[in-house]
Short mmCIF file of C-alpha atoms in Angstrom, two decimals:
data_model
loop_
_atom_site.label_atom_id
_atom_site.label_comp_id
_atom_site.label_asym_id
_atom_site.label_seq_id
_atom_site.Cartn_x
_atom_site.Cartn_y
_atom_site.Cartn_z
CA UNK A 1 -20.77 53.20 -4.81
CA UNK A 2 -21.69 49.74 -6.15
CA UNK A 3 -25.21 49.21 -7.24
CA UNK A 4 -27.02 46.34 -5.57
CA UNK A 5 -29.27 44.15 -7.67
CA UNK A 6 -31.58 43.79 -4.69
CA UNK A 7 -31.36 39.99 -4.82
CA UNK A 8 -29.17 38.03 -2.38
CA UNK A 9 -26.45 35.82 -3.80
CA UNK A 10 -27.66 32.29 -4.37
CA UNK A 11 -26.08 29.87 -1.93
CA UNK A 12 -24.12 26.92 -3.28
CA UNK A 13 -26.43 24.01 -3.93
CA UNK A 14 -25.57 21.07 -1.64
CA UNK A 15 -24.53 18.04 -3.65
CA UNK A 16 -25.11 15.57 -0.81
CA UNK A 17 -28.64 14.77 0.43
CA UNK A 18 -29.22 16.09 3.94
CA UNK A 19 -29.96 12.66 5.44
CA UNK A 20 -26.60 11.37 4.23
CA UNK A 21 -24.76 14.58 5.11
CA UNK A 22 -25.88 14.31 8.75
CA UNK A 23 -24.34 10.87 9.19
CA UNK A 24 -21.21 11.50 7.07
CA UNK A 25 -18.79 11.08 9.99
CA UNK A 26 -20.35 7.74 10.93
CA UNK A 27 -19.99 6.69 7.30
CA UNK A 28 -16.32 7.75 7.38
CA UNK A 29 -15.82 5.60 10.50
CA UNK A 30 -17.22 2.59 8.63
CA UNK A 31 -15.00 3.32 5.61
CA UNK A 32 -11.97 3.53 7.89
CA UNK A 33 -12.94 0.21 9.45
CA UNK A 34 -13.18 -1.32 5.97
CA UNK A 35 -9.78 0.08 5.01
CA UNK A 36 -8.39 -1.13 8.32
CA UNK A 37 -9.11 -4.74 7.32
CA UNK A 38 -6.83 -4.49 4.28
CA UNK A 39 -4.04 -2.54 6.00
CA UNK A 40 -4.21 -4.73 9.11
CA UNK A 41 -3.62 -7.86 7.06
CA UNK A 42 -0.52 -6.53 5.31
CA UNK A 43 1.02 -5.13 8.48
CA UNK A 44 0.43 -8.41 10.32
CA UNK A 45 2.05 -10.36 7.49
CA UNK A 46 5.18 -8.19 7.63
CA UNK A 47 5.68 -9.18 11.27
CA UNK A 48 4.98 -12.86 10.59
CA UNK A 49 7.37 -13.43 7.67
CA UNK A 50 10.07 -14.89 9.93
CA UNK A 51 7.60 -17.32 11.52
CA UNK A 52 6.18 -18.41 8.15
CA UNK A 53 9.74 -18.95 6.89
CA UNK A 54 10.44 -21.35 9.77
CA UNK A 55 10.14 -25.09 9.13
CA UNK A 56 6.98 -26.95 10.14
CA UNK A 57 5.32 -27.12 12.60
CA UNK A 58 6.25 -23.53 13.55
CA UNK A 59 5.77 -22.26 9.99
CA UNK A 60 5.58 -23.73 6.49
CA UNK A 61 9.24 -23.34 5.48
CA UNK A 62 8.68 -20.55 2.95
CA UNK A 63 11.79 -19.28 1.19
CA UNK A 64 12.50 -15.56 0.78
CA UNK A 65 11.23 -15.76 -2.80
CA UNK A 66 8.02 -17.49 -1.66
CA UNK A 67 7.53 -14.86 1.02
CA UNK A 68 7.89 -12.15 -1.61
CA UNK A 69 5.30 -13.93 -3.75
CA UNK A 70 2.97 -14.29 -0.77
CA UNK A 71 3.03 -10.48 -0.64
CA UNK A 72 3.23 -9.85 -4.38
CA UNK A 73 0.52 -12.33 -5.42
CA UNK A 74 -1.86 -10.26 -3.31
CA UNK A 75 -0.49 -6.97 -4.62
CA UNK A 76 -0.43 -7.95 -8.29
CA UNK A 77 -4.01 -9.23 -8.32
CA UNK A 78 -5.01 -6.17 -6.32
CA UNK A 79 -3.29 -3.73 -8.68
CA UNK A 80 -4.40 -5.55 -11.81
CA UNK A 81 -8.08 -5.50 -10.84
CA UNK A 82 -8.24 -1.99 -9.40
CA UNK A 83 -9.15 -0.45 -12.75
CA UNK A 84 -12.05 -2.83 -13.24
CA UNK A 85 -13.10 -2.57 -9.59
CA UNK A 86 -13.24 1.21 -9.80
CA UNK A 87 -15.18 1.13 -13.06
CA UNK A 88 -17.64 -1.46 -11.76
CA UNK A 89 -18.19 0.59 -8.61
CA UNK A 90 -18.94 3.68 -10.69
CA UNK A 91 -21.25 1.60 -12.89
CA UNK A 92 -23.24 -0.74 -10.61
CA UNK A 93 -22.84 0.96 -7.24
CA UNK A 94 -19.91 1.42 -4.87
CA UNK A 95 -21.70 -0.03 -1.87
CA UNK A 96 -22.35 -3.27 -3.76
CA UNK A 97 -18.72 -3.77 -4.75
CA UNK A 98 -17.56 -2.77 -1.26
CA UNK A 99 -19.74 -5.46 0.32
CA UNK A 100 -18.77 -8.09 -2.26
CA UNK A 101 -15.06 -7.34 -1.98
CA UNK A 102 -15.14 -7.49 1.81
CA UNK A 103 -16.83 -10.90 1.75
CA UNK A 104 -14.31 -12.31 -0.75
CA UNK A 105 -11.47 -10.93 1.35
CA UNK A 106 -12.90 -12.68 4.41
CA UNK A 107 -13.17 -15.99 2.53
CA UNK A 108 -9.59 -15.73 1.31
CA UNK A 109 -8.40 -14.98 4.84
CA UNK A 110 -10.08 -18.09 6.23
CA UNK A 111 -8.54 -20.28 3.51
CA UNK A 112 -5.07 -18.70 3.91
CA UNK A 113 -5.15 -19.48 7.64
CA UNK A 114 -5.15 -23.21 6.93
CA UNK A 115 -2.58 -23.26 4.10
CA UNK A 116 -0.48 -26.41 4.20
CA UNK A 117 2.25 -25.16 1.85
CA UNK A 118 3.73 -21.91 0.53
CA UNK A 119 1.95 -22.54 -2.79
CA UNK A 120 -1.44 -22.64 -1.09
CA UNK A 121 -0.65 -19.49 0.89
CA UNK A 122 0.29 -17.66 -2.32
CA UNK A 123 -2.96 -18.80 -3.96
CA UNK A 124 -5.22 -17.70 -1.12
CA UNK A 125 -3.34 -14.45 -0.76
CA UNK A 126 -4.17 -13.81 -4.41
CA UNK A 127 -7.85 -14.38 -3.59
CA UNK A 128 -7.55 -11.89 -0.74
CA UNK A 129 -6.06 -9.43 -3.22
CA UNK A 130 -9.08 -9.99 -5.47
CA UNK A 131 -11.41 -8.98 -2.66
CA UNK A 132 -9.25 -6.07 -1.52
CA UNK A 133 -9.26 -4.68 -5.08
CA UNK A 134 -12.97 -3.99 -4.68
CA UNK A 135 -12.66 -2.64 -1.12
CA UNK A 136 -9.91 -0.02 -1.38
CA UNK A 137 -11.18 2.14 -4.29
CA UNK A 138 -14.77 1.92 -3.06
CA UNK A 139 -13.92 3.41 0.35
CA UNK A 140 -12.32 6.52 -1.14
CA UNK A 141 -15.01 6.83 -3.84
CA UNK A 142 -17.79 6.72 -1.23
CA UNK A 143 -15.93 9.31 0.85
CA UNK A 144 -15.78 11.69 -2.11
CA UNK A 145 -19.54 11.34 -2.58
CA UNK A 146 -20.69 11.89 1.02
CA UNK A 147 -18.52 14.92 1.81
CA UNK A 148 -18.77 18.35 0.26
CA UNK A 149 -15.63 19.59 -1.49
CA UNK A 150 -14.55 21.90 1.34
CA UNK A 151 -14.57 18.99 3.85
CA UNK A 152 -12.88 16.46 1.56
CA UNK A 153 -9.26 17.32 2.54
CA UNK A 154 -10.12 16.86 6.24
CA UNK A 155 -11.94 13.57 5.55
CA UNK A 156 -9.11 12.28 3.37
CA UNK A 157 -6.59 13.17 6.08
CA UNK A 158 -8.56 11.15 8.62
CA UNK A 159 -8.96 8.33 6.07
CA UNK A 160 -5.19 8.31 5.51
CA UNK A 161 -4.61 8.40 9.26
CA UNK A 162 -6.50 5.13 9.56
CA UNK A 163 -3.59 3.58 7.67
CA UNK A 164 -1.42 4.52 10.63
CA UNK A 165 -3.94 2.88 12.94
CA UNK A 166 -3.68 -0.32 10.90
CA UNK A 167 0.09 -0.17 10.99
CA UNK A 168 -0.08 0.16 14.77
CA UNK A 169 -2.67 -2.52 15.45
CA UNK A 170 -1.38 -5.03 12.89
CA UNK A 171 2.11 -5.80 14.23
CA UNK A 172 0.96 -5.84 17.87
CA UNK A 173 -2.00 -8.07 17.07
CA UNK A 174 0.22 -10.28 14.95
CA UNK A 175 2.82 -10.53 17.69
CA UNK A 176 0.23 -11.46 20.31
CA UNK A 177 -1.33 -14.07 18.03
CA UNK A 178 2.02 -15.60 17.12
CA UNK A 179 3.01 -15.87 20.78
CA UNK A 180 -0.17 -17.75 21.73
CA UNK A 181 -1.45 -19.43 18.55
CA UNK A 182 -0.22 -20.95 15.30
CA UNK A 183 0.85 -18.75 12.38
CA UNK A 184 -2.49 -19.13 10.55
CA UNK A 185 -4.26 -17.15 13.26
CA UNK A 186 -2.90 -13.93 11.71
CA UNK A 187 -5.28 -14.51 8.79
CA UNK A 188 -8.15 -16.07 10.73
CA UNK A 189 -8.45 -12.92 12.86
CA UNK A 190 -9.73 -11.11 9.75
CA UNK A 191 -12.95 -13.13 9.69
CA UNK A 192 -14.76 -11.57 12.70
CA UNK A 193 -13.56 -8.13 11.58
CA UNK A 194 -15.11 -8.77 8.16
CA UNK A 195 -18.42 -9.80 9.72
CA UNK A 196 -18.61 -6.58 11.76
CA UNK A 197 -17.63 -4.47 8.76
CA UNK A 198 -20.28 -5.99 6.51
CA UNK A 199 -23.02 -5.35 9.08
CA UNK A 200 -21.93 -1.72 9.53
CA UNK A 201 -21.71 -1.17 5.75
CA UNK A 202 -25.19 -2.57 5.16
CA UNK A 203 -26.70 -0.24 7.77
CA UNK A 204 -24.81 3.04 7.29
CA UNK A 205 -23.06 3.33 3.92
CA UNK A 206 -25.11 4.87 1.08
CA UNK A 207 -24.89 3.63 -2.48
CA UNK A 208 -23.65 5.86 -5.28
CA UNK A 209 -22.81 5.46 -8.93
CA UNK A 210 -21.90 7.29 -12.11
CA UNK A 211 -25.07 8.44 -13.93
CA UNK A 212 -23.23 7.97 -17.25
CA UNK A 213 -20.93 4.99 -16.72
CA UNK A 214 -18.45 3.85 -19.32
CA UNK A 215 -17.81 0.33 -20.51
CA UNK A 216 -15.42 -2.11 -18.86
CA UNK A 217 -12.08 -2.51 -20.65
CA UNK A 218 -11.20 -6.20 -20.25
CA UNK A 219 -8.30 -6.06 -22.71
CA UNK A 220 -6.68 -3.20 -20.81
CA UNK A 221 -7.03 -5.04 -17.50
CA UNK A 222 -5.59 -8.25 -18.99
CA UNK A 223 -2.61 -6.38 -20.44
CA UNK A 224 -1.87 -4.68 -17.11
CA UNK A 225 -2.01 -7.96 -15.19
CA UNK A 226 0.22 -9.86 -17.64
CA UNK A 227 2.72 -7.01 -17.88
CA UNK A 228 3.07 -6.58 -14.13
CA UNK A 229 3.37 -10.30 -13.41
CA UNK A 230 6.08 -10.76 -16.05
CA UNK A 231 8.03 -7.71 -14.90
CA UNK A 232 7.98 -8.51 -11.17
CA UNK A 233 8.61 -12.22 -11.77
CA UNK A 234 11.71 -11.34 -13.76
CA UNK A 235 13.01 -9.09 -11.01
CA UNK A 236 12.37 -11.67 -8.27
CA UNK A 237 13.91 -14.42 -10.39
CA UNK A 238 17.00 -12.27 -10.91
CA UNK A 239 17.36 -11.95 -7.15
CA UNK A 240 16.98 -15.70 -6.67
CA UNK A 241 19.70 -16.44 -9.21
CA UNK A 242 21.85 -13.45 -8.21
CA UNK A 243 22.15 -12.92 -11.96
CA UNK A 244 20.06 -10.37 -13.85
CA UNK A 245 21.67 -11.37 -17.15
CA UNK A 246 20.09 -14.83 -17.12
CA UNK A 247 17.96 -15.47 -20.23
CA UNK A 248 14.78 -16.24 -18.28
CA UNK A 249 15.18 -13.06 -16.27
CA UNK A 250 15.77 -10.86 -19.31
CA UNK A 251 12.88 -12.41 -21.24
CA UNK A 252 10.46 -11.91 -18.36
CA UNK A 253 11.48 -8.29 -17.75
CA UNK A 254 11.53 -7.38 -21.44
CA UNK A 255 8.20 -9.13 -22.01
CA UNK A 256 6.65 -7.30 -19.07
CA UNK A 257 7.83 -3.90 -20.29
CA UNK A 258 6.60 -4.66 -23.81
CA UNK A 259 3.14 -5.70 -22.60
CA UNK A 260 2.89 -2.62 -20.37
CA UNK A 261 3.84 -0.43 -23.34
CA UNK A 262 1.06 -2.16 -25.29
CA UNK A 263 -1.29 -1.38 -22.40
CA UNK A 264 -0.51 2.33 -22.62
CA UNK A 265 -0.91 2.28 -26.42
CA UNK A 266 -4.28 0.53 -26.13
CA UNK A 267 -5.55 2.91 -23.45
CA UNK A 268 -4.72 5.95 -25.57
CA UNK A 269 -6.78 4.62 -28.48
CA UNK A 270 -9.65 2.92 -26.65
CA UNK A 271 -13.08 4.57 -26.64
CA UNK A 272 -13.67 3.16 -23.15
CA UNK A 273 -10.24 2.93 -21.48
CA UNK A 274 -9.73 1.38 -18.08
CA UNK A 275 -7.75 4.51 -17.24
CA UNK A 276 -8.13 7.80 -19.08
CA UNK A 277 -4.59 8.70 -20.10
CA UNK A 278 -5.59 12.35 -20.56
CA UNK A 279 -5.69 12.69 -16.76
CA UNK A 280 -1.89 12.51 -16.83
CA UNK A 281 -1.66 15.68 -18.91
CA UNK A 282 -2.30 17.59 -15.69
CA UNK A 283 1.11 18.12 -14.02
CA UNK A 284 -0.36 18.09 -10.51
CA UNK A 285 -2.14 14.78 -11.16
CA UNK A 286 0.93 13.12 -12.69
CA UNK A 287 3.23 14.37 -9.94
CA UNK A 288 0.81 13.15 -7.26
CA UNK A 289 0.54 9.60 -8.59
CA UNK A 290 4.30 9.49 -9.21
CA UNK A 291 4.90 10.55 -5.61
CA UNK A 292 2.59 7.79 -4.37
CA UNK A 293 4.43 5.16 -6.43
CA UNK A 294 7.92 6.34 -5.46
CA UNK A 295 7.30 6.66 -1.73
CA UNK A 296 5.76 3.19 -1.53
CA UNK A 297 8.52 1.75 -3.71
CA UNK A 298 11.03 3.04 -1.19
CA UNK A 299 9.11 2.15 1.97
CA UNK A 300 7.77 -1.32 1.13
CA UNK A 301 11.19 -2.75 0.42
CA UNK A 302 12.49 -1.42 3.74
CA UNK A 303 9.41 -2.72 5.58
CA UNK A 304 10.10 -6.17 4.14
CA UNK A 305 13.74 -6.40 5.27
CA UNK A 306 13.23 -4.56 8.58
CA UNK A 307 11.26 -7.56 9.89
CA UNK A 308 14.31 -9.78 9.34
CA UNK A 309 16.64 -7.17 10.83
CA UNK A 310 14.56 -6.84 13.99
CA UNK A 311 13.81 -10.53 14.47
CA UNK A 312 16.69 -12.46 12.88
CA UNK A 313 19.60 -10.11 13.59
CA UNK A 314 18.42 -8.33 16.74
CA UNK A 315 16.54 -11.32 18.18
CA UNK A 316 13.29 -9.52 18.98
CA UNK A 317 10.04 -11.45 19.06
CA UNK A 318 7.22 -10.72 16.61
CA UNK A 319 5.40 -8.75 19.32
CA UNK A 320 8.48 -6.72 20.23
CA UNK A 321 9.05 -5.96 16.54
CA UNK A 322 5.48 -4.77 16.27
CA UNK A 323 5.89 -2.47 19.25
CA UNK A 324 9.02 -0.95 17.72
CA UNK A 325 6.99 0.11 14.67
CA UNK A 326 4.49 1.98 16.87
CA UNK A 327 6.29 5.34 16.49
CA UNK A 328 5.79 5.20 12.71
CA UNK A 329 2.10 4.48 13.16
CA UNK A 330 1.69 7.10 15.88
CA UNK A 331 3.24 9.79 13.69
CA UNK A 332 0.81 9.01 10.87
CA UNK A 333 -2.18 9.01 13.20
CA UNK A 334 -1.12 12.34 14.75
CA UNK A 335 -0.12 14.29 11.64
CA UNK A 336 -2.14 12.88 8.71
CA UNK A 337 -5.50 14.35 9.83
CA UNK A 338 -3.78 17.74 10.33
CA UNK A 339 -1.77 17.77 7.10
CA UNK A 340 -4.43 19.90 5.37
CA UNK A 341 -3.72 22.74 7.81
CA UNK A 342 -0.03 22.75 6.89
CA UNK A 343 -0.93 22.57 3.18
CA UNK A 344 -3.27 25.56 3.58
CA UNK A 345 -0.39 27.57 5.01
CA UNK A 346 2.59 26.47 2.92
CA UNK A 347 1.12 24.78 -0.16
CA UNK A 348 1.16 21.14 -1.32
CA UNK A 349 4.53 21.48 -3.07
CA UNK A 350 6.47 22.57 0.01
CA UNK A 351 4.71 20.16 2.37
CA UNK A 352 5.11 17.08 0.15
CA UNK A 353 8.73 17.92 -0.70
CA UNK A 354 9.55 18.22 2.99
CA UNK A 355 7.71 14.96 3.65
CA UNK A 356 9.70 13.16 0.95
CA UNK A 357 12.97 14.49 2.38
CA UNK A 358 11.99 13.22 5.84
CA UNK A 359 11.22 9.78 4.40
CA UNK A 360 14.56 9.77 2.54
CA UNK A 361 16.41 10.74 5.73
CA UNK A 362 14.69 7.99 7.69
CA UNK A 363 15.55 5.39 5.06
CA UNK A 364 19.16 6.56 4.86
CA UNK A 365 19.48 6.07 8.63
CA UNK A 366 19.07 2.32 8.10
CA UNK A 367 22.48 2.43 6.44
CA UNK A 368 23.92 3.36 9.86
CA UNK A 369 22.17 0.61 11.83
CA UNK A 370 24.12 -2.36 13.14
CA UNK A 371 23.47 -5.23 15.52
CA UNK A 372 23.77 -2.93 18.54
CA UNK A 373 21.90 0.22 17.50
CA UNK A 374 19.98 1.57 20.54
CA UNK A 375 16.23 1.04 20.54
CA UNK A 376 15.48 4.74 21.01
CA UNK A 377 17.38 5.54 17.80
CA UNK A 378 15.28 3.05 15.83
CA UNK A 379 12.08 4.46 17.33
CA UNK A 380 13.14 8.00 16.39
CA UNK A 381 13.85 6.94 12.81
CA UNK A 382 10.47 5.22 12.51
CA UNK A 383 8.77 8.36 13.88
CA UNK A 384 10.54 10.52 11.29
CA UNK A 385 9.41 8.16 8.53
CA UNK A 386 5.83 8.24 9.76
CA UNK A 387 5.87 12.04 9.97
CA UNK A 388 7.08 12.26 6.39
CA UNK A 389 4.40 9.84 5.17
CA UNK A 390 1.68 11.77 7.02
CA UNK A 391 2.60 14.91 5.07
CA UNK A 392 2.71 13.14 1.70
CA UNK A 393 -0.30 10.83 1.43
CA UNK A 394 -3.21 13.20 2.29
CA UNK A 395 -2.10 16.07 0.00
CA UNK A 396 -1.33 13.83 -2.99
CA UNK A 397 -4.56 11.88 -2.52
CA UNK A 398 -6.53 15.14 -2.46
CA UNK A 399 -4.68 16.25 -5.62
CA UNK A 400 -5.59 13.04 -7.43
CA UNK A 401 -9.22 12.87 -6.34
CA UNK A 402 -10.10 16.54 -6.82
CA UNK A 403 -8.56 16.56 -10.29
CA UNK A 404 -11.37 14.31 -11.52
CA UNK A 405 -15.15 14.76 -11.73
CA UNK A 406 -16.99 13.40 -8.71
CA UNK A 407 -18.87 10.78 -10.73
CA UNK A 408 -15.48 9.28 -11.69
CA UNK A 409 -14.46 8.88 -8.03
CA UNK A 410 -14.12 5.11 -8.41
CA UNK A 411 -11.75 5.46 -11.35
CA UNK A 412 -9.75 8.16 -9.56
CA UNK A 413 -9.45 6.06 -6.44
CA UNK A 414 -8.36 3.11 -8.59
CA UNK A 415 -5.58 5.19 -10.15
CA UNK A 416 -4.43 6.40 -6.72
CA UNK A 417 -4.32 2.91 -5.25
CA UNK A 418 -2.91 1.23 -8.35
CA UNK A 419 0.18 3.41 -8.33
CA UNK A 420 0.50 2.87 -4.61
CA UNK A 421 0.31 -0.91 -4.90
CA UNK A 422 2.42 -1.21 -8.04
CA UNK A 423 5.06 0.99 -6.46
CA UNK A 424 5.01 -1.19 -3.34
CA UNK A 425 5.17 -4.42 -5.33
CA UNK A 426 8.09 -3.23 -7.40
CA UNK A 427 9.79 -1.95 -4.26
CA UNK A 428 9.59 -5.36 -2.62
CA UNK A 429 10.72 -7.08 -5.81
CA UNK A 430 13.58 -4.74 -6.74
CA UNK A 431 14.86 -3.99 -3.25
CA UNK A 432 14.26 -7.58 -2.13
CA UNK A 433 16.35 -8.73 -5.09
CA UNK A 434 19.11 -6.26 -4.24
CA UNK A 435 19.09 -7.47 -0.64
CA UNK A 436 19.21 -11.11 -1.74
CA UNK A 437 21.98 -10.53 -4.29
CA UNK A 438 24.25 -8.60 -1.92
CA UNK A 439 23.60 -11.05 0.92
CA UNK A 440 24.40 -14.05 -1.26
CA UNK A 441 27.62 -12.47 -2.46
CA UNK A 442 28.77 -11.72 1.11
CA UNK A 443 27.81 -15.04 2.69
CA UNK A 444 29.17 -17.39 0.01
CA UNK A 445 32.71 -17.13 1.32
CA UNK A 446 31.57 -18.35 4.77
CA UNK A 447 29.77 -21.52 3.66
CA UNK A 448 32.83 -23.75 3.41
CA UNK A 449 31.85 -25.77 6.51
CA UNK A 450 28.33 -26.32 5.21
CA UNK A 451 27.60 -29.65 3.47
CA UNK A 452 27.72 -29.26 -0.33
CA UNK A 453 24.14 -30.50 -0.74
CA UNK A 454 22.64 -27.59 1.19
CA UNK A 455 25.18 -24.89 0.36
CA UNK A 456 23.03 -23.21 -2.30
CA UNK A 457 19.96 -23.20 -0.06
CA UNK A 458 21.97 -21.86 2.89
CA UNK A 459 23.05 -18.83 0.87
CA UNK A 460 19.59 -17.82 -0.25
CA UNK A 461 18.54 -15.78 2.81
CA UNK A 462 19.51 -15.10 6.41
CA UNK A 463 16.75 -17.41 7.65
CA UNK A 464 18.09 -20.24 5.51
CA UNK A 465 21.62 -19.64 6.76
CA UNK A 466 20.52 -19.53 10.41
CA UNK A 467 18.53 -22.74 9.90
CA UNK A 468 21.65 -24.53 8.63
CA UNK A 469 23.74 -23.04 11.45
CA UNK A 470 21.28 -24.42 13.99
CA UNK A 471 21.67 -27.90 12.53
CA UNK A 472 25.46 -27.63 12.80
CA UNK A 473 25.17 -27.17 16.55
CA UNK A 474 25.90 -24.28 18.92
CA UNK A 475 29.68 -24.52 18.59
CA UNK A 476 30.15 -25.22 14.88
CA UNK A 477 27.26 -22.97 13.91
CA UNK A 478 28.26 -19.90 15.94
CA UNK A 479 30.74 -18.49 13.35
CA UNK A 480 28.13 -18.97 10.61
CA UNK A 481 25.53 -17.05 12.65
CA UNK A 482 27.95 -14.13 13.08
CA UNK A 483 28.77 -14.18 9.36
CA UNK A 484 25.08 -14.26 8.46
CA UNK A 485 24.33 -11.25 10.66
CA UNK A 486 27.25 -9.28 9.19
CA UNK A 487 26.26 -10.18 5.63
CA UNK A 488 22.64 -9.20 6.20
CA UNK A 489 23.53 -5.87 7.79
CA UNK A 490 25.84 -5.11 4.85
CA UNK A 491 23.06 -5.99 2.39
CA UNK A 492 20.58 -3.90 4.38
CA UNK A 493 22.88 -0.88 4.18
CA UNK A 494 23.06 -1.09 0.38
CA UNK A 495 19.30 -1.57 0.09
CA UNK A 496 18.54 1.30 2.47
CA UNK A 497 20.69 3.71 0.45
CA UNK A 498 18.89 2.61 -2.72
CA UNK A 499 15.55 3.24 -1.01
CA UNK A 500 16.65 6.69 0.12
CA UNK A 501 17.74 7.53 -3.43
CA UNK A 502 14.28 6.64 -4.74
CA UNK A 503 12.66 8.85 -2.08
CA UNK A 504 14.95 11.72 -3.14
CA UNK A 505 13.76 11.29 -6.72
CA UNK A 506 10.23 11.59 -5.36
CA UNK A 507 11.18 14.84 -3.61
CA UNK A 508 12.46 16.25 -6.91
CA UNK A 509 9.27 15.21 -8.73
CA UNK A 510 6.88 16.84 -6.25
CA UNK A 511 9.14 19.86 -5.88
CA UNK A 512 9.01 20.51 -9.62
CA UNK A 513 5.45 19.60 -10.54
CA UNK A 514 3.06 19.83 -7.60
CA UNK A 515 1.29 23.20 -7.34
CA UNK A 516 2.55 25.68 -4.79
CA UNK A 517 0.48 27.67 -2.34
CA UNK A 518 -2.59 28.90 -4.21
CA UNK A 519 -3.49 32.59 -4.07
CA UNK A 520 -6.45 33.55 -1.94
CA UNK A 521 -9.47 32.89 -4.11
CA UNK A 522 -13.17 33.10 -3.81
CA UNK A 523 -15.12 30.11 -4.96
CA UNK A 524 -18.00 31.05 -7.20
CA UNK A 525 -21.23 29.32 -6.27
CA UNK A 526 -22.17 26.91 -8.97
CA UNK A 527 -18.66 26.72 -10.42
CA UNK A 528 -18.21 23.48 -12.36
CA UNK A 529 -15.55 21.93 -10.16
CA UNK A 530 -17.11 18.64 -11.04
CA UNK A 531 -20.11 17.32 -12.83
CA UNK A 532 -22.91 17.07 -10.30
CA UNK A 533 -24.65 13.72 -10.25
CA UNK A 534 -28.42 13.60 -10.12
CA UNK A 535 -29.81 13.24 -6.60
CA UNK A 536 -31.03 9.71 -7.25
CA UNK A 537 -27.45 8.55 -7.89
CA UNK A 538 -26.59 8.89 -4.17
CA UNK A 539 -29.05 6.86 -2.15
CA UNK A 540 -29.21 5.68 1.40
#
């Protein structure tokens, strides 16, 4: 018979002050609202690309390359500054950087709304990316510091589900705005949302920081920015020229890879790295961030071309296109908050592998779409994609965040979001280039009736071809419209299969390296699952 010591077991010491713990769900609502601003903007822009590509006064006549840069300028600045944003949040306070980033994002939105040229839009989108870089990691870092460890998977699932809410609201809001106002209203709508978010943050969100912060690594940040810009520019330029052997393309890509290799070398040897490379020695951590990058690589490219498929080929309005994406958003909102329950039963490896396979299947279905595919089939495919995403993002985010000490939550969140954004940027660049190259090759043989002076421009994208066809008149332009639709669908099929292949690689990665279902274990009170910050580091 066991001998009792006579003393009851000491309960686990709460890490979160009681006053903050009581309002944690209100804080999560504010964090979701802050995240919604960033997601809402990107989802609105995806619906509006066709309108922005139209000539003035409807749009600003942006080419496909300029549209890619309007997305990638935001993403590259965002990804390049995430390391510094996470470190600054850990150092000076996450609430401070969250407020500052939200205000900068609002300013950039207001300026982008009144852009007079594609160049101005790209510039102000970059400013929005600067602000968003301080918003995204701070929301997840604050979440990790106001919830106890046992509630973190549930909170992260809800946090991830808010992405689905943004995906749902964004296209519908964008469609309504584009039907009643000018294209700049899709950015101006961010301003009142920012004002409400700032007020809510100031009242409810507590401040937190690392009690032993490290130094900022400006050289590492600079190397990451330069490397990414060179690499993605080279890929986009290759798509523009339909020639990846061009000297300027090869130099840009090679230079980008070299600088990124220098970034990794520097980080390994720095005493205060922007990202601690030793984190990647943990297989679960590496597999999780790889899964994030691969799934967004696959999905972002498809999201980019699906707007042209729905609006240019199928003839749907921006609002109708937004409504068609609702099943994807609904699936994320339904399943993401519940993903932890499936993980508890089957393990992260099985759940994420199944999610990746669902995403791959959904992407592969685009290779079967044509100009007459029934609407219900498209909605079913979007729902499958959303279901897959909902069972990938929460588990891998939990794996990344719980692999690091709590006081490094800003850095961990930065790593999570950097791989997500870099994967998305490269997806748009690579898959957009594939789409452009295949389209140009298919349409060139049908441009004989087009005046020689505009032949090169007409072959750049489906919007450019349709613009030239419209100028030729309804009779002369009709064959060119049919050829453009056929060429785009053919290019979309190739791109969709490439996207599905990337998602399958992601399934292999998570299947091999993510942990399986853990054995039933008892958590020892006081176990050092993370370094516990002093109470005065989390303040209301």
